[in-house]
Amino acid sequence: MRSFTVNENANPVEDTALGDSNRSYLSGLADVDGTIECHFDHTDATGQEAMTQGSTVSLVLYPKGTTSGDPTFTVSATILGIASSATFNEVVSRTFTWAAAGAGTWGTVV
């Protein structure tokens, strides 16, 4: 894996009332999505090749490393899209776009 993003959002719900001078919003439902970028590896049967478009997979992401106490983000995710990119004199890369199929949780490496 080269990089990943995790976007944690709360969808806004407008609660502006008649006569208000400005719009106002409440925090709505939580939403988590992101991307994973890696070097293309067609032999990675339990990683990249398991993340097919429309599949739901369990992701465990390590933002700082795998040392005890480092943070982790775990989520059941639906793979929405897969993009492959080839550039002259570089390793072919693959980017997976995903959306949470439930709540994600932050934890630590044990």
PDB file of C-alpha atoms in Angstrom:
ATOM      1  CA  MET A   1       0.000   0.000   0.000  1.00  0.00           C
ATOM      2  CA  ARG A   2       1.298   3.438  -0.891  1.00  0.00           C
ATOM      3  CA  SER A   3      -1.340   5.616   0.742  1.00  0.00           C
ATOM      4  CA  PHE A   4      -4.908   5.760   1.954  1.00  0.00           C
ATOM      5  CA  THR A   5      -7.537   8.313   2.941  1.00  0.00           C
ATOM      6  CA  VAL A   6     -10.340   8.041   5.460  1.00  0.00           C
ATOM      7  CA  ASN A   7     -13.053  10.711   5.252  1.00  0.00           C
ATOM      8  CA  GLU A   8     -15.321  10.905   8.296  1.00  0.00           C
ATOM      9  CA  ASN A   9     -18.298  13.199   7.738  1.00  0.00           C
ATOM     10  CA  ALA A  10     -21.674  14.017   9.192  1.00  0.00           C
ATOM     11  CA  ASN A  11     -24.176  14.859   6.489  1.00  0.00           C
ATOM     12  CA  PRO A  12     -25.771  18.224   7.299  1.00  0.00           C
ATOM     13  CA  VAL A  13     -29.506  18.542   7.846  1.00  0.00           C
ATOM     14  CA  GLU A  14     -30.834  22.041   7.286  1.00  0.00           C
ATOM     15  CA  ASP A  15     -32.996  23.374  10.122  1.00  0.00           C
ATOM     16  CA  THR A  16     -33.434  26.967   8.936  1.00  0.00           C
ATOM     17  CA  ALA A  17     -36.777  28.421   9.974  1.00  0.00           C
ATOM     18  CA  LEU A  18     -38.960  30.957   8.224  1.00  0.00           C
ATOM     19  CA  GLY A  19     -37.705  34.425   9.149  1.00  0.00           C
ATOM     20  CA  ASP A  20     -34.113  33.361   9.945  1.00  0.00           C
ATOM     21  CA  SER A  21     -31.486  35.666   8.441  1.00  0.00           C
ATOM     22  CA  ASN A  22     -29.003  32.831   7.831  1.00  0.00           C
ATOM     23  CA  ARG A  23     -29.215  29.149   7.080  1.00  0.00           C
ATOM     24  CA  SER A  24     -28.506  26.783   9.968  1.00  0.00           C
ATOM     25  CA  TYR A  25     -27.723  23.091  10.077  1.00  0.00           C
ATOM     26  CA  LEU A  26     -27.754  20.129  12.431  1.00  0.00           C
ATOM     27  CA  SER A  27     -25.379  17.206  12.271  1.00  0.00           C
ATOM     28  CA  GLY A  28     -27.003  14.369  10.346  1.00  0.00           C
ATOM     29  CA  LEU A  29     -26.055  10.765   9.762  1.00  0.00           C
ATOM     30  CA  ALA A  30     -22.393   9.793   9.897  1.00  0.00           C
ATOM     31  CA  ASP A  31     -20.682   8.816   6.672  1.00  0.00           C
ATOM     32  CA  VAL A  32     -17.251   7.252   6.151  1.00  0.00           C
ATOM     33  CA  ASP A  33     -15.489   6.691   2.837  1.00  0.00           C
ATOM     34  CA  GLY A  34     -12.014   6.761   1.399  1.00  0.00           C
ATOM     35  CA  THR A  35      -9.410   5.486  -1.006  1.00  0.00           C
ATOM     36  CA  ILE A  36      -6.527   3.035  -0.975  1.00  0.00           C
ATOM     37  CA  GLU A  37      -3.620   3.412  -3.398  1.00  0.00           C
ATOM     38  CA  CYS A  38      -1.143   0.590  -3.935  1.00  0.00           C
ATOM     39  CA  HIS A  39       1.283  -0.873  -6.444  1.00  0.00           C
ATOM     40  CA  PHE A  40      -0.601  -3.196  -8.799  1.00  0.00           C
ATOM     41  CA  ASP A  41      -0.086  -6.829  -7.761  1.00  0.00           C
ATOM     42  CA  HIS A  42      -2.273  -9.395  -9.541  1.00  0.00           C
ATOM     43  CA  THR A  43      -0.861 -12.160  -7.290  1.00  0.00           C
ATOM     44  CA  ASP A  44      -2.264 -10.547  -4.103  1.00  0.00           C
ATOM     45  CA  ALA A  45      -5.221 -12.948  -3.873  1.00  0.00           C
ATOM     46  CA  THR A  46      -6.318 -12.000  -0.346  1.00  0.00           C
ATOM     47  CA  GLY A  47      -5.739  -8.246  -0.771  1.00  0.00           C
ATOM     48  CA  GLN A  48      -6.120  -6.426  -4.079  1.00  0.00           C
ATOM     49  CA  GLU A  49      -7.735  -9.289  -5.958  1.00  0.00           C
ATOM     50  CA  ALA A  50     -10.337  -9.722  -3.168  1.00  0.00           C
ATOM     51  CA  MET A  51     -11.370  -6.059  -3.540  1.00  0.00           C
ATOM     52  CA  THR A  52     -13.613  -6.338  -6.582  1.00  0.00           C
ATOM     53  CA  GLN A  53     -16.124  -3.663  -7.549  1.00  0.00           C
ATOM     54  CA  GLY A  54     -19.262  -4.107  -5.446  1.00  0.00           C
ATOM     55  CA  SER A  55     -17.668  -6.492  -2.936  1.00  0.00           C
ATOM     56  CA  THR A  56     -17.750  -5.847   0.807  1.00  0.00           C
ATOM     57  CA  VAL A  57     -14.434  -6.358   2.567  1.00  0.00           C
ATOM     58  CA  SER A  58     -13.014  -5.828   6.038  1.00  0.00           C
ATOM     59  CA  LEU A  59     -10.357  -3.106   6.040  1.00  0.00           C
ATOM     60  CA  VAL A  60      -7.844  -2.629   8.836  1.00  0.00           C
ATOM     61  CA  LEU A  61      -5.752   0.475   8.150  1.00  0.00           C
ATOM     62  CA  TYR A  62      -2.590   1.430  10.040  1.00  0.00           C
ATOM     63  CA  PRO A  63      -1.882   5.196   9.773  1.00  0.00           C
ATOM     64  CA  LYS A  64       1.401   5.148  11.722  1.00  0.00           C
ATOM     65  CA  GLY A  65       2.597   1.540  11.629  1.00  0.00           C
ATOM     66  CA  THR A  66       2.035  -1.820  13.291  1.00  0.00           C
ATOM     67  CA  THR A  67       3.843  -1.249  16.588  1.00  0.00           C
ATOM     68  CA  SER A  68       1.859  -1.879  19.775  1.00  0.00           C
ATOM     69  CA  GLY A  69      -0.079   1.280  20.667  1.00  0.00           C
ATOM     70  CA  ASP A  70      -0.163   2.671  17.107  1.00  0.00           C
ATOM     71  CA  PRO A  71      -3.642   3.689  15.857  1.00  0.00           C
ATOM     72  CA  THR A  72      -5.776   1.473  13.612  1.00  0.00           C
ATOM     73  CA  PHE A  73      -8.975   2.133  11.704  1.00  0.00           C
ATOM     74  CA  THR A  74     -11.251  -0.855  11.092  1.00  0.00           C
ATOM     75  CA  VAL A  75     -14.309  -0.780   8.845  1.00  0.00           C
ATOM     76  CA  SER A  76     -16.481  -3.035   6.724  1.00  0.00           C
ATOM     77  CA  ALA A  77     -16.319  -1.360   3.323  1.00  0.00           C
ATOM     78  CA  THR A  78     -18.001  -1.728  -0.041  1.00  0.00           C
ATOM     79  CA  ILE A  79     -15.603  -1.288  -2.966  1.00  0.00           C
ATOM     80  CA  LEU A  80     -17.176   1.321  -5.257  1.00  0.00           C
ATOM     81  CA  GLY A  81     -14.512   1.654  -7.922  1.00  0.00           C
ATOM     82  CA  ILE A  82     -11.085   0.523  -9.056  1.00  0.00           C
ATOM     83  CA  ALA A  83      -8.727   2.640 -11.153  1.00  0.00           C
ATOM     84  CA  SER A  84      -5.400   1.489 -12.580  1.00  0.00           C
ATOM     85  CA  SER A  85      -2.770   3.951 -13.744  1.00  0.00           C
ATOM     86  CA  ALA A  86       0.378   3.361 -15.775  1.00  0.00           C
ATOM     87  CA  THR A  87       3.014   6.043 -16.259  1.00  0.00           C
ATOM     88  CA  PHE A  88       6.289   5.760 -18.133  1.00  0.00           C
ATOM     89  CA  ASN A  89       9.147   4.561 -15.917  1.00  0.00           C
ATOM     90  CA  GLU A  90       6.931   4.043 -12.841  1.00  0.00           C
ATOM     91  CA  VAL A  91       5.266   1.076 -11.162  1.00  0.00           C
ATOM     92  CA  VAL A  92       1.642   0.571 -12.224  1.00  0.00           C
ATOM     93  CA  SER A  93      -0.647   1.788  -9.444  1.00  0.00           C
ATOM     94  CA  ARG A  94      -4.160   0.884  -8.434  1.00  0.00           C
ATOM     95  CA  THR A  95      -6.626   3.045  -6.520  1.00  0.00           C
ATOM     96  CA  PHE A  96      -9.653   1.581  -4.753  1.00  0.00           C
ATOM     97  CA  THR A  97     -12.559   3.819  -3.766  1.00  0.00           C
ATOM     98  CA  TRP A  98     -14.692   2.554  -0.878  1.00  0.00           C
ATOM     99  CA  ALA A  99     -17.664   3.518   1.299  1.00  0.00           C
ATOM    100  CA  ALA A 100     -18.382   2.185   4.771  1.00  0.00           C
ATOM    101  CA  ALA A 101     -20.990  -0.549   5.089  1.00  0.00           C
ATOM    102  CA  GLY A 102     -21.468   0.425   8.748  1.00  0.00           C
ATOM    103  CA  ALA A 103     -19.579   2.418  11.352  1.00  0.00           C
ATOM    104  CA  GLY A 104     -15.794   2.504  11.336  1.00  0.00           C
ATOM    105  CA  THR A 105     -13.848   2.310  14.591  1.00  0.00           C
ATOM    106  CA  TRP A 106     -10.522   3.695  15.718  1.00  0.00           C
ATOM    107  CA  GLY A 107      -8.432   1.462  17.936  1.00  0.00           C
ATOM    108  CA  THR A 108      -4.817   0.627  18.638  1.00  0.00           C
ATOM    109  CA  VAL A 109      -2.444  -2.154  17.679  1.00  0.00           C
ATOM    110  CA  VAL A 110      -2.227  -4.692  20.494  1.00  0.00           C
TER     111      VAL A 110
END
